[in-house]
Amino acid sequence: MKLKRIIILSVLASALSASSAGAAGFADTKGHWAEEIIDTLAAEGIVSGVSDTEFNPDGTVTRAEFLKMALGAADIDEMSYRSGECLDVRADDWFAPCVQSALDRGLIPEAMIRDYAVSIVGEENNPRAVYSGYLDADTPVKREEMAYIAQSVYQYSLDGSEALALKKPADMYFTDLSSISLWALDGVRHAYSNGLVSGMDDDTFRPQSTATRAQAATIIYQLLEKMK
């Protein structure tokens, strides 16, 4: 299972890959707080840099990129794209199958989708969901969105007994707690309590800040550890 997951992520983790084939020891991660995690994932071929020598740890990750990585980390299969039924996603978008899978599994919070609507069509014994709205998949993902998706993906991947073992959401004491959107608060609390995300050194969470490549790599690492 672990080998299969590594193969999946090495192919699908486009958010953290570009021209490099996953060489560790990037010049711009030396002394970075995520250096060890980035080097570990790079050595396993799960992530790679923007060049042979740079990872760009403080660069951004889009909603689609993080969603695809998270589904891959949890070994959640993609689904065939149903043309015309998947928000503002086009059939030829590289992330279309992963968005379809996440929608059908309820892994994307409605609050992330502008003008979201869903209707059930088809025959009574073969209904299907038709979605409309705007995911804005190329928008840089916010930290609260990343936390919510990570927790949703993690919970979905658990069986009944594992789900019962999840840690209950603990109180958070971030100084900017009020900046977390109401729709995301419960997801952030669960993600924090179960070790998927953490705060900053200055006791903030910065929920509205765009997530960095280093932060995304760290969550993917945590998901992989929990999936072992």
PDB file of N, CA, C and O in Angstrom, residues 42-104:
ATOM      1  N   ALA A  42      11.082  14.535  -1.144  1.00  0.00           N
ATOM      2  CA  ALA A  42      11.804  14.594  -2.410  1.00  0.00           C
ATOM      3  C   ALA A  42      12.610  13.323  -2.639  1.00  0.00           C
ATOM      4  O   ALA A  42      12.660  12.801  -3.759  1.00  0.00           O
ATOM      5  N   ALA A  43      13.220  12.808  -1.586  1.00  0.00           N
ATOM      6  CA  ALA A  43      14.015  11.585  -1.704  1.00  0.00           C
ATOM      7  C   ALA A  43      13.162  10.389  -2.102  1.00  0.00           C
ATOM      8  O   ALA A  43      13.642   9.463  -2.763  1.00  0.00           O
ATOM      9  N   GLU A  44      11.883  10.412  -1.706  1.00  0.00           N
ATOM     10  CA  GLU A  44      10.957   9.330  -2.050  1.00  0.00           C
ATOM     11  C   GLU A  44      10.267   9.582  -3.390  1.00  0.00           C
ATOM     12  O   GLU A  44       9.447   8.775  -3.827  1.00  0.00           O
ATOM     13  N   GLY A  45      10.582  10.711  -4.025  1.00  0.00           N
ATOM     14  CA  GLY A  45       9.991  11.013  -5.322  1.00  0.00           C
ATOM     15  C   GLY A  45       8.571  11.512  -5.246  1.00  0.00           C
ATOM     16  O   GLY A  45       7.843  11.518  -6.242  1.00  0.00           O
ATOM     17  N   ILE A  46       8.122  11.949  -4.074  1.00  0.00           N
ATOM     18  CA  ILE A  46       6.747  12.411  -3.894  1.00  0.00           C
ATOM     19  C   ILE A  46       6.604  13.867  -4.296  1.00  0.00           C
ATOM     20  O   ILE A  46       5.591  14.280  -4.846  1.00  0.00           O
ATOM     21  N   VAL A  47       7.610  14.678  -4.002  1.00  0.00           N
ATOM     22  CA  VAL A  47       7.608  16.072  -4.441  1.00  0.00           C
ATOM     23  C   VAL A  47       8.926  16.359  -5.135  1.00  0.00           C
ATOM     24  O   VAL A  47       9.919  15.650  -4.968  1.00  0.00           O
ATOM     25  N   SER A  48       8.929  17.402  -5.929  1.00  0.00           N
ATOM     26  CA  SER A  48      10.165  17.850  -6.561  1.00  0.00           C
ATOM     27  C   SER A  48      10.157  19.368  -6.633  1.00  0.00           C
ATOM     28  O   SER A  48       9.181  20.014  -6.252  1.00  0.00           O
ATOM     29  N   GLY A  49      11.229  19.928  -7.093  1.00  0.00           N
ATOM     30  CA  GLY A  49      11.369  21.371  -7.053  1.00  0.00           C
ATOM     31  C   GLY A  49      10.940  22.070  -8.322  1.00  0.00           C
ATOM     32  O   GLY A  49      10.517  21.452  -9.294  1.00  0.00           O
ATOM     33  N   VAL A  50      11.087  23.387  -8.289  1.00  0.00           N
ATOM     34  CA  VAL A  50      10.783  24.189  -9.473  1.00  0.00           C
ATOM     35  C   VAL A  50      11.976  24.193 -10.422  1.00  0.00           C
ATOM     36  O   VAL A  50      11.872  24.648 -11.560  1.00  0.00           O
ATOM     37  N   SER A  51      13.105  23.701  -9.937  1.00  0.00           N
ATOM     38  CA  SER A  51      14.287  23.482 -10.757  1.00  0.00           C
ATOM     39  C   SER A  51      15.106  22.393 -10.067  1.00  0.00           C
ATOM     40  O   SER A  51      14.705  21.856  -9.035  1.00  0.00           O
ATOM     41  N   ASP A  52      16.255  22.091 -10.609  1.00  0.00           N
ATOM     42  CA  ASP A  52      17.091  21.049 -10.007  1.00  0.00           C
ATOM     43  C   ASP A  52      17.659  21.472  -8.659  1.00  0.00           C
ATOM     44  O   ASP A  52      18.060  20.626  -7.856  1.00  0.00           O
ATOM     45  N   THR A  53      17.699  22.770  -8.396  1.00  0.00           N
ATOM     46  CA  THR A  53      18.336  23.249  -7.173  1.00  0.00           C
ATOM     47  C   THR A  53      17.406  24.049  -6.259  1.00  0.00           C
ATOM     48  O   THR A  53      17.788  24.390  -5.150  1.00  0.00           O
ATOM     49  N   GLU A  54      16.191  24.350  -6.707  1.00  0.00           N
ATOM     50  CA  GLU A  54      15.288  25.180  -5.910  1.00  0.00           C
ATOM     51  C   GLU A  54      13.921  24.518  -5.760  1.00  0.00           C
ATOM     52  O   GLU A  54      13.383  23.941  -6.704  1.00  0.00           O
ATOM     53  N   PHE A  55      13.368  24.653  -4.566  1.00  0.00           N
ATOM     54  CA  PHE A  55      12.037  24.129  -4.266  1.00  0.00           C
ATOM     55  C   PHE A  55      10.984  25.230  -4.198  1.00  0.00           C
ATOM     56  O   PHE A  55       9.802  24.982  -4.382  1.00  0.00           O
ATOM     57  N   ASN A  56      11.412  26.460  -3.930  1.00  0.00           N
ATOM     58  CA  ASN A  56      10.506  27.592  -3.740  1.00  0.00           C
ATOM     59  C   ASN A  56       9.515  27.311  -2.613  1.00  0.00           C
ATOM     60  O   ASN A  56       8.303  27.294  -2.818  1.00  0.00           O
ATOM     61  N   PRO A  57      10.022  27.082  -1.398  1.00  0.00           N
ATOM     62  CA  PRO A  57       9.153  26.669  -0.285  1.00  0.00           C
ATOM     63  C   PRO A  57       8.086  27.693   0.095  1.00  0.00           C
ATOM     64  O   PRO A  57       7.054  27.313   0.640  1.00  0.00           O
ATOM     65  N   ASP A  58       8.325  28.952  -0.201  1.00  0.00           N
ATOM     66  CA  ASP A  58       7.358  29.977   0.168  1.00  0.00           C
ATOM     67  C   ASP A  58       6.436  30.364  -0.980  1.00  0.00           C
ATOM     68  O   ASP A  58       5.650  31.318  -0.869  1.00  0.00           O
ATOM     69  N   GLY A  59       6.519  29.646  -2.089  1.00  0.00           N
ATOM     70  CA  GLY A  59       5.605  29.875  -3.200  1.00  0.00           C
ATOM     71  C   GLY A  59       4.213  29.364  -2.881  1.00  0.00           C
ATOM     72  O   GLY A  59       4.002  28.655  -1.887  1.00  0.00           O
ATOM     73  N   THR A  60       3.236  29.681  -3.713  1.00  0.00           N
ATOM     74  CA  THR A  60       1.847  29.319  -3.443  1.00  0.00           C
ATOM     75  C   THR A  60       1.447  27.997  -4.099  1.00  0.00           C
ATOM     76  O   THR A  60       2.124  27.491  -4.994  1.00  0.00           O
ATOM     77  N   VAL A  61       0.325  27.465  -3.631  1.00  0.00           N
ATOM     78  CA  VAL A  61      -0.275  26.236  -4.149  1.00  0.00           C
ATOM     79  C   VAL A  61      -1.737  26.541  -4.462  1.00  0.00           C
ATOM     80  O   VAL A  61      -2.405  27.207  -3.682  1.00  0.00           O
ATOM     81  N   THR A  62      -2.240  26.085  -5.592  1.00  0.00           N
ATOM     82  CA  THR A  62      -3.626  26.356  -5.941  1.00  0.00           C
ATOM     83  C   THR A  62      -4.580  25.375  -5.264  1.00  0.00           C
ATOM     84  O   THR A  62      -4.164  24.331  -4.756  1.00  0.00           O
ATOM     85  N   ARG A  63      -5.852  25.714  -5.291  1.00  0.00           N
ATOM     86  CA  ARG A  63      -6.869  24.823  -4.733  1.00  0.00           C
ATOM     87  C   ARG A  63      -6.826  23.457  -5.407  1.00  0.00           C
ATOM     88  O   ARG A  63      -6.877  22.417  -4.749  1.00  0.00           O
ATOM     89  N   ALA A  64      -6.757  23.448  -6.730  1.00  0.00           N
ATOM     90  CA  ALA A  64      -6.762  22.184  -7.468  1.00  0.00           C
ATOM     91  C   ALA A  64      -5.525  21.364  -7.156  1.00  0.00           C
ATOM     92  O   ALA A  64      -5.602  20.137  -6.995  1.00  0.00           O
ATOM     93  N   GLU A  65      -4.375  22.016  -7.079  1.00  0.00           N
ATOM     94  CA  GLU A  65      -3.130  21.308  -6.795  1.00  0.00           C
ATOM     95  C   GLU A  65      -3.171  20.640  -5.427  1.00  0.00           C
ATOM     96  O   GLU A  65      -2.801  19.463  -5.285  1.00  0.00           O
ATOM     97  N   PHE A  66      -3.622  21.381  -4.419  1.00  0.00           N
ATOM     98  CA  PHE A  66      -3.653  20.782  -3.084  1.00  0.00           C
ATOM     99  C   PHE A  66      -4.692  19.672  -2.994  1.00  0.00           C
ATOM    100  O   PHE A  66      -4.459  18.633  -2.376  1.00  0.00           O
ATOM    101  N   LEU A  67      -5.842  19.876  -3.620  1.00  0.00           N
ATOM    102  CA  LEU A  67      -6.887  18.857  -3.605  1.00  0.00           C
ATOM    103  C   LEU A  67      -6.374  17.555  -4.221  1.00  0.00           C
ATOM    104  O   LEU A  67      -6.594  16.466  -3.682  1.00  0.00           O
ATOM    105  N   LYS A  68      -5.675  17.675  -5.329  1.00  0.00           N
ATOM    106  CA  LYS A  68      -5.172  16.476  -5.996  1.00  0.00           C
ATOM    107  C   LYS A  68      -4.140  15.756  -5.134  1.00  0.00           C
ATOM    108  O   LYS A  68      -4.128  14.528  -5.036  1.00  0.00           O
ATOM    109  N   MET A  69      -3.258  16.525  -4.500  1.00  0.00           N
ATOM    110  CA  MET A  69      -2.266  15.905  -3.620  1.00  0.00           C
ATOM    111  C   MET A  69      -2.916  15.221  -2.428  1.00  0.00           C
ATOM    112  O   MET A  69      -2.521  14.122  -2.042  1.00  0.00           O
ATOM    113  N   ALA A  70      -3.917  15.877  -1.839  1.00  0.00           N
ATOM    114  CA  ALA A  70      -4.564  15.314  -0.652  1.00  0.00           C
ATOM    115  C   ALA A  70      -5.276  14.006  -0.983  1.00  0.00           C
ATOM    116  O   ALA A  70      -5.181  13.031  -0.237  1.00  0.00           O
ATOM    117  N   LEU A  71      -5.994  13.975  -2.104  1.00  0.00           N
ATOM    118  CA  LEU A  71      -6.668  12.740  -2.507  1.00  0.00           C
ATOM    119  C   LEU A  71      -5.655  11.637  -2.772  1.00  0.00           C
ATOM    120  O   LEU A  71      -5.863  10.470  -2.416  1.00  0.00           O
ATOM    121  N   GLY A  72      -4.529  12.001  -3.383  1.00  0.00           N
ATOM    122  CA  GLY A  72      -3.495  11.010  -3.650  1.00  0.00           C
ATOM    123  C   GLY A  72      -2.879  10.475  -2.378  1.00  0.00           C
ATOM    124  O   GLY A  72      -2.605   9.283  -2.267  1.00  0.00           O
ATOM    125  N   ALA A  73      -2.661  11.358  -1.403  1.00  0.00           N
ATOM    126  CA  ALA A  73      -2.055  10.939  -0.137  1.00  0.00           C
ATOM    127  C   ALA A  73      -2.936   9.934   0.587  1.00  0.00           C
ATOM    128  O   ALA A  73      -2.443   9.021   1.248  1.00  0.00           O
ATOM    129  N   ALA A  74      -4.247  10.103   0.464  1.00  0.00           N
ATOM    130  CA  ALA A  74      -5.185   9.208   1.135  1.00  0.00           C
ATOM    131  C   ALA A  74      -5.622   8.048   0.251  1.00  0.00           C
ATOM    132  O   ALA A  74      -6.479   7.254   0.636  1.00  0.00           O
ATOM    133  N   ASP A  75      -5.034   7.934  -0.932  1.00  0.00           N
ATOM    134  CA  ASP A  75      -5.344   6.827  -1.844  1.00  0.00           C
ATOM    135  C   ASP A  75      -6.809   6.826  -2.281  1.00  0.00           C
ATOM    136  O   ASP A  75      -7.418   5.768  -2.464  1.00  0.00           O
ATOM    137  N   ILE A  76      -7.396   8.003  -2.431  1.00  0.00           N
ATOM    138  CA  ILE A  76      -8.781   8.115  -2.874  1.00  0.00           C
ATOM    139  C   ILE A  76      -8.803   8.190  -4.397  1.00  0.00           C
ATOM    140  O   ILE A  76      -8.173   9.057  -4.998  1.00  0.00           O
ATOM    141  N   ASP A  77      -9.522   7.269  -5.013  1.00  0.00           N
ATOM    142  CA  ASP A  77      -9.550   7.189  -6.470  1.00  0.00           C
ATOM    143  C   ASP A  77     -10.209   8.424  -7.085  1.00  0.00           C
ATOM    144  O   ASP A  77     -11.156   8.989  -6.533  1.00  0.00           O
ATOM    145  N   GLU A  78      -9.690   8.813  -8.249  1.00  0.00           N
ATOM    146  CA  GLU A  78     -10.346   9.848  -9.027  1.00  0.00           C
ATOM    147  C   GLU A  78     -11.526   9.226  -9.756  1.00  0.00           C
ATOM    148  O   GLU A  78     -11.647   8.008  -9.855  1.00  0.00           O
ATOM    149  N   MET A  79     -12.415  10.090 -10.278  1.00  0.00           N
ATOM    150  CA  MET A  79     -13.609   9.601 -10.961  1.00  0.00           C
ATOM    151  C   MET A  79     -13.684  10.218 -12.347  1.00  0.00           C
ATOM    152  O   MET A  79     -13.202  11.333 -12.567  1.00  0.00           O
ATOM    153  N   SER A  80     -14.273   9.497 -13.256  1.00  0.00           N
ATOM    154  CA  SER A  80     -14.417  10.009 -14.612  1.00  0.00           C
ATOM    155  C   SER A  80     -15.201  11.312 -14.598  1.00  0.00           C
ATOM    156  O   SER A  80     -16.241  11.416 -13.936  1.00  0.00           O
ATOM    157  N   TYR A  81     -14.685  12.285 -15.290  1.00  0.00           N
ATOM    158  CA  TYR A  81     -15.339  13.586 -15.355  1.00  0.00           C
ATOM    159  C   TYR A  81     -16.634  13.484 -16.143  1.00  0.00           C
ATOM    160  O   TYR A  81     -16.671  12.910 -17.226  1.00  0.00           O
ATOM    161  N   ARG A  82     -17.705  14.013 -15.580  1.00  0.00           N
ATOM    162  CA  ARG A  82     -18.995  14.022 -16.257  1.00  0.00           C
ATOM    163  C   ARG A  82     -19.194  15.401 -16.875  1.00  0.00           C
ATOM    164  O   ARG A  82     -19.460  16.379 -16.185  1.00  0.00           O
ATOM    165  N   SER A  83     -19.010  15.485 -18.145  1.00  0.00           N
ATOM    166  CA  SER A  83     -19.021  16.763 -18.855  1.00  0.00           C
ATOM    167  C   SER A  83     -20.282  17.564 -18.565  1.00  0.00           C
ATOM    168  O   SER A  83     -21.399  17.046 -18.641  1.00  0.00           O
ATOM    169  N   GLY A  84     -20.074  18.811 -18.187  1.00  0.00           N
ATOM    170  CA  GLY A  84     -21.195  19.702 -17.927  1.00  0.00           C
ATOM    171  C   GLY A  84     -21.773  19.586 -16.542  1.00  0.00           C
ATOM    172  O   GLY A  84     -22.761  20.251 -16.229  1.00  0.00           O
ATOM    173  N   GLU A  85     -21.204  18.755 -15.694  1.00  0.00           N
ATOM    174  CA  GLU A  85     -21.769  18.545 -14.368  1.00  0.00           C
ATOM    175  C   GLU A  85     -20.792  18.900 -13.256  1.00  0.00           C
ATOM    176  O   GLU A  85     -20.994  18.516 -12.114  1.00  0.00           O
ATOM    177  N   CYS A  86     -19.751  19.627 -13.575  1.00  0.00           N
ATOM    178  CA  CYS A  86     -18.681  19.793 -12.599  1.00  0.00           C
ATOM    179  C   CYS A  86     -18.233  21.248 -12.477  1.00  0.00           C
ATOM    180  O   CYS A  86     -17.096  21.589 -12.785  1.00  0.00           O
ATOM    181  N   LEU A  87     -19.126  22.113 -12.051  1.00  0.00           N
ATOM    182  CA  LEU A  87     -18.796  23.500 -11.772  1.00  0.00           C
ATOM    183  C   LEU A  87     -18.193  24.180 -12.991  1.00  0.00           C
ATOM    184  O   LEU A  87     -18.653  23.993 -14.107  1.00  0.00           O
ATOM    185  N   ASP A  88     -17.169  25.007 -12.764  1.00  0.00           N
ATOM    186  CA  ASP A  88     -16.522  25.728 -13.863  1.00  0.00           C
ATOM    187  C   ASP A  88     -15.324  24.971 -14.415  1.00  0.00           C
ATOM    188  O   ASP A  88     -14.475  25.546 -15.095  1.00  0.00           O
ATOM    189  N   VAL A  89     -15.274  23.678 -14.141  1.00  0.00           N
ATOM    190  CA  VAL A  89     -14.172  22.842 -14.604  1.00  0.00           C
ATOM    191  C   VAL A  89     -14.451  22.353 -16.019  1.00  0.00           C
ATOM    192  O   VAL A  89     -15.560  21.920 -16.327  1.00  0.00           O
ATOM    193  N   ARG A  90     -13.433  22.426 -16.875  1.00  0.00           N
ATOM    194  CA  ARG A  90     -13.575  21.935 -18.243  1.00  0.00           C
ATOM    195  C   ARG A  90     -13.080  20.494 -18.340  1.00  0.00           C
ATOM    196  O   ARG A  90     -12.243  20.066 -17.557  1.00  0.00           O
ATOM    197  N   ALA A  91     -13.591  19.792 -19.330  1.00  0.00           N
ATOM    198  CA  ALA A  91     -13.231  18.384 -19.483  1.00  0.00           C
ATOM    199  C   ALA A  91     -11.739  18.183 -19.702  1.00  0.00           C
ATOM    200  O   ALA A  91     -11.177  17.151 -19.314  1.00  0.00           O
ATOM    201  N   ASP A  92     -11.066  19.167 -20.302  1.00  0.00           N
ATOM    202  CA  ASP A  92      -9.644  19.001 -20.586  1.00  0.00           C
ATOM    203  C   ASP A  92      -8.746  19.560 -19.488  1.00  0.00           C
ATOM    204  O   ASP A  92      -7.523  19.561 -19.628  1.00  0.00           O
ATOM    205  N   ASP A  93      -9.318  20.023 -18.381  1.00  0.00           N
ATOM    206  CA  ASP A  93      -8.504  20.468 -17.253  1.00  0.00           C
ATOM    207  C   ASP A  93      -7.845  19.258 -16.599  1.00  0.00           C
ATOM    208  O   ASP A  93      -8.510  18.242 -16.352  1.00  0.00           O
ATOM    209  N   TRP A  94      -6.558  19.364 -16.283  1.00  0.00           N
ATOM    210  CA  TRP A  94      -5.835  18.223 -15.712  1.00  0.00           C
ATOM    211  C   TRP A  94      -6.423  17.765 -14.386  1.00  0.00           C
ATOM    212  O   TRP A  94      -6.281  16.611 -13.991  1.00  0.00           O
ATOM    213  N   PHE A  95      -7.099  18.689 -13.687  1.00  0.00           N
ATOM    214  CA  PHE A  95      -7.620  18.357 -12.366  1.00  0.00           C
ATOM    215  C   PHE A  95      -9.095  17.941 -12.385  1.00  0.00           C
ATOM    216  O   PHE A  95      -9.673  17.675 -11.337  1.00  0.00           O
ATOM    217  N   ALA A  96      -9.712  17.846 -13.565  1.00  0.00           N
ATOM    218  CA  ALA A  96     -11.144  17.552 -13.659  1.00  0.00           C
ATOM    219  C   ALA A  96     -11.535  16.249 -12.945  1.00  0.00           C
ATOM    220  O   ALA A  96     -12.509  16.237 -12.178  1.00  0.00           O
ATOM    221  N   PRO A  97     -10.838  15.130 -13.161  1.00  0.00           N
ATOM    222  CA  PRO A  97     -11.241  13.884 -12.489  1.00  0.00           C
ATOM    223  C   PRO A  97     -11.145  13.967 -10.972  1.00  0.00           C
ATOM    224  O   PRO A  97     -11.959  13.377 -10.258  1.00  0.00           O
ATOM    225  N   CYS A  98     -10.141  14.701 -10.464  1.00  0.00           N
ATOM    226  CA  CYS A  98      -9.996  14.784  -9.008  1.00  0.00           C
ATOM    227  C   CYS A  98     -11.078  15.680  -8.411  1.00  0.00           C
ATOM    228  O   CYS A  98     -11.589  15.402  -7.327  1.00  0.00           O
ATOM    229  N   VAL A  99     -11.461  16.740  -9.108  1.00  0.00           N
ATOM    230  CA  VAL A  99     -12.541  17.602  -8.628  1.00  0.00           C
ATOM    231  C   VAL A  99     -13.857  16.845  -8.633  1.00  0.00           C
ATOM    232  O   VAL A  99     -14.647  16.929  -7.684  1.00  0.00           O
ATOM    233  N   GLN A 100     -14.111  16.065  -9.692  1.00  0.00           N
ATOM    234  CA  GLN A 100     -15.332  15.268  -9.755  1.00  0.00           C
ATOM    235  C   GLN A 100     -15.401  14.296  -8.580  1.00  0.00           C
ATOM    236  O   GLN A 100     -16.439  14.141  -7.927  1.00  0.00           O
ATOM    237  N   SER A 101     -14.283  13.646  -8.292  1.00  0.00           N
ATOM    238  CA  SER A 101     -14.227  12.703  -7.181  1.00  0.00           C
ATOM    239  C   SER A 101     -14.498  13.396  -5.852  1.00  0.00           C
ATOM    240  O   SER A 101     -15.260  12.905  -5.015  1.00  0.00           O
ATOM    241  N   ALA A 102     -13.883  14.550  -5.644  1.00  0.00           N
ATOM    242  CA  ALA A 102     -14.052  15.276  -4.383  1.00  0.00           C
ATOM    243  C   ALA A 102     -15.486  15.777  -4.220  1.00  0.00           C
ATOM    244  O   ALA A 102     -16.040  15.744  -3.116  1.00  0.00           O
ATOM    245  N   LEU A 103     -16.085  16.232  -5.302  1.00  0.00           N
ATOM    246  CA  LEU A 103     -17.474  16.696  -5.229  1.00  0.00           C
ATOM    247  C   LEU A 103     -18.414  15.553  -4.872  1.00  0.00           C
ATOM    248  O   LEU A 103     -19.273  15.681  -3.996  1.00  0.00           O
ATOM    249  N   ASP A 104     -18.271  14.434  -5.557  1.00  0.00           N
ATOM    250  CA  ASP A 104     -19.162  13.307  -5.318  1.00  0.00           C
ATOM    251  C   ASP A 104     -18.998  12.720  -3.921  1.00  0.00           C
ATOM    252  O   ASP A 104     -19.904  12.085  -3.392  1.00  0.00           O
TER     253      ASP A 104
END
